[in-house]
Structures are given as C-alpha cells and as structure tokens.
Amino acid sequence: RMAALLWIGIIFGAVLLVGLRFLWLLSFVGRPAKKVGQGRSLRTVAVLGSGGHTMEMITLLSAVDCTKYKPIIFFVADTDTHSQAKAQRFMSEKGGFFSFTSIPRSREVHMAWSVTVWMTFKALIVCIYKLAFIRPELIICNGPGTCIPVILAAWIWKVLGLFYCRVVFVESFCRVQSLSMSGKIAYPL
C-alpha cells in the first residue's frame, strides 16, 4: 500500500513538473528574438540538403551579414559530398567564419518508410549530441529531410530547458501550393 502511494506521488510530481514546464515554455511564444547589433553575433547552424536545397540555402545566405551571424556551422548529410563542396566554395568567396559537421542522412531516395524511421532516430541522437556542444542561437533550414532531426533535437533541448535557439524554416522555393513533408513536420515545433 505504501509503495503504491509512493508511485502515485512520483507520477503526480512528474506530471506536475512537465505541466509547469509546458506553461513556462508557452510564455516564450511570440517573444521577439535576441537583437543582433554591434559586437554581438549569433552562432548559426545552416542545414544543407542535396541538390536544389543547397543552392536555395546558398541563395538565402548570400543576404546574410557574416559579421552578425558567426560562426555558421553547416550540418550536412554524411553521404552528401557535393553540398559541402558548393557551400565551401560559396563561403570562401563570401568570407566569414564557418565550419562543417556531418550527420547521418535521415532518408535516401526510394528508401522504405520503416527504415526511414530508424535512420531518422539515429540522426536525431547524433543531432542532440552535436547541438549540445555547438549551442546555436539560430538554425536556418529550407526543407531537406536532413533538417528534421536537427529541428527535433533543438526542440528537445528547449523542452528540457537546457538551451533555446530560434529555428527559421524557409519552405523550398518550388513549394508554392502546399507544404513539403519536412514543412508539415517542422511547422508545429
């Protein structure tokens, strides 16, 4: 009987803590982002996808002031060598502080959905680990499947209250009628 009461108390306490944490997080909805000004820069993560997503990200980053958003850490899928080369060439011309880190690809083309779930989970674990050390203040992504574990990892760190970063999700330029699968997953987070 005493053990049952102890378990009920533990469960009640855990639910209460999660509820209070959720209410606290709601207070951040709609708050303005940190100002970027003289002497202040934002540690930024940009997620690269293969093909057109990389060119779209480079187009987005061409308008970014590298003195205000530095360093820029590019997350790239471990099987994607072309995107890293394109971004390396672009950033070398643009200047600024940048680096690359690889993460497991969430999904290959024509991969079965059952395998995709496992690969995304594996990528999520790696992203949780890498974001813990990078501690970005801003994540920019534009729709590749590679961005989902990065966004989920940032959301997990936010829910745990260990650090908070803004996520800017720019839907792929070619999506004019509806959201991509990545957009549908990322939107509520």
Coordinates of N, CA, C and O in Angstrom, one line a residue, residues 19 32 39 47 59 73 111 113 118 129 141 152 157 164 166 171 184:
G19 N 3.9 19.7 -16.8 CA 2.9 20.7 -17.0 C 3.4 22.1 -16.7 O 3.1 23.1 -17.5
P32 N 10.0 38.5 -29.1 CA 11.0 38.8 -30.2 C 12.3 38.1 -29.9 O 12.7 37.8 -28.8
G39 N 29.0 44.3 -32.1 CA 29.7 43.5 -31.1 C 29.0 42.2 -30.8 O 29.5 41.5 -30.0
V47 N 21.4 24.1 -42.3 CA 21.2 22.7 -42.7 C 21.2 22.6 -44.2 O 20.4 23.2 -44.9
T59 N 21.6 30.8 -51.7 CA 20.9 32.0 -52.1 C 20.4 32.7 -50.8 O 20.5 34.0 -50.8
I73 N 27.8 27.2 -38.8 CA 28.1 25.7 -38.8 C 27.1 25.0 -39.8 O 25.9 25.1 -39.5
M111 N 13.9 4.9 -50.2 CA 14.1 4.1 -49.0 C 12.7 3.7 -48.4 O 11.8 4.6 -48.4
W113 N 9.8 3.3 -45.7 CA 9.5 4.2 -44.6 C 9.9 3.6 -43.3 O 10.2 4.3 -42.3
W118 N 14.0 4.5 -38.5 CA 15.2 4.1 -37.7 C 16.3 5.1 -38.1 O 17.0 5.5 -37.2
Y129 N 23.4 15.3 -29.6 CA 24.8 15.4 -29.1 C 25.5 16.6 -29.7 O 26.1 17.3 -29.0
C141 N 17.0 26.4 -42.0 CA 16.8 25.3 -42.9 C 15.7 25.6 -43.9 O 14.9 26.4 -43.7
L152 N 14.1 18.7 -34.5 CA 13.6 17.9 -33.3 C 14.6 18.0 -32.2 O 14.2 18.1 -31.0
W157 N 16.0 20.0 -26.7 CA 16.8 20.8 -25.8 C 16.0 22.0 -25.2 O 16.1 22.3 -24.0
Y164 N 18.0 27.3 -25.6 CA 16.9 27.7 -26.6 C 17.6 28.3 -27.8 O 18.5 29.2 -27.7
R166 N 16.4 29.8 -31.9 CA 15.3 30.1 -32.9 C 15.6 29.1 -34.1 O 16.7 28.9 -34.5
E171 N 10.4 27.4 -46.5 CA 10.0 26.3 -47.3 C 10.7 26.4 -48.7 O 11.1 27.5 -49.1
K184 N 5.5 20.1 -43.0 CA 4.4 19.7 -42.2 C 4.9 19.2 -40.8 O 4.2 19.4 -39.8

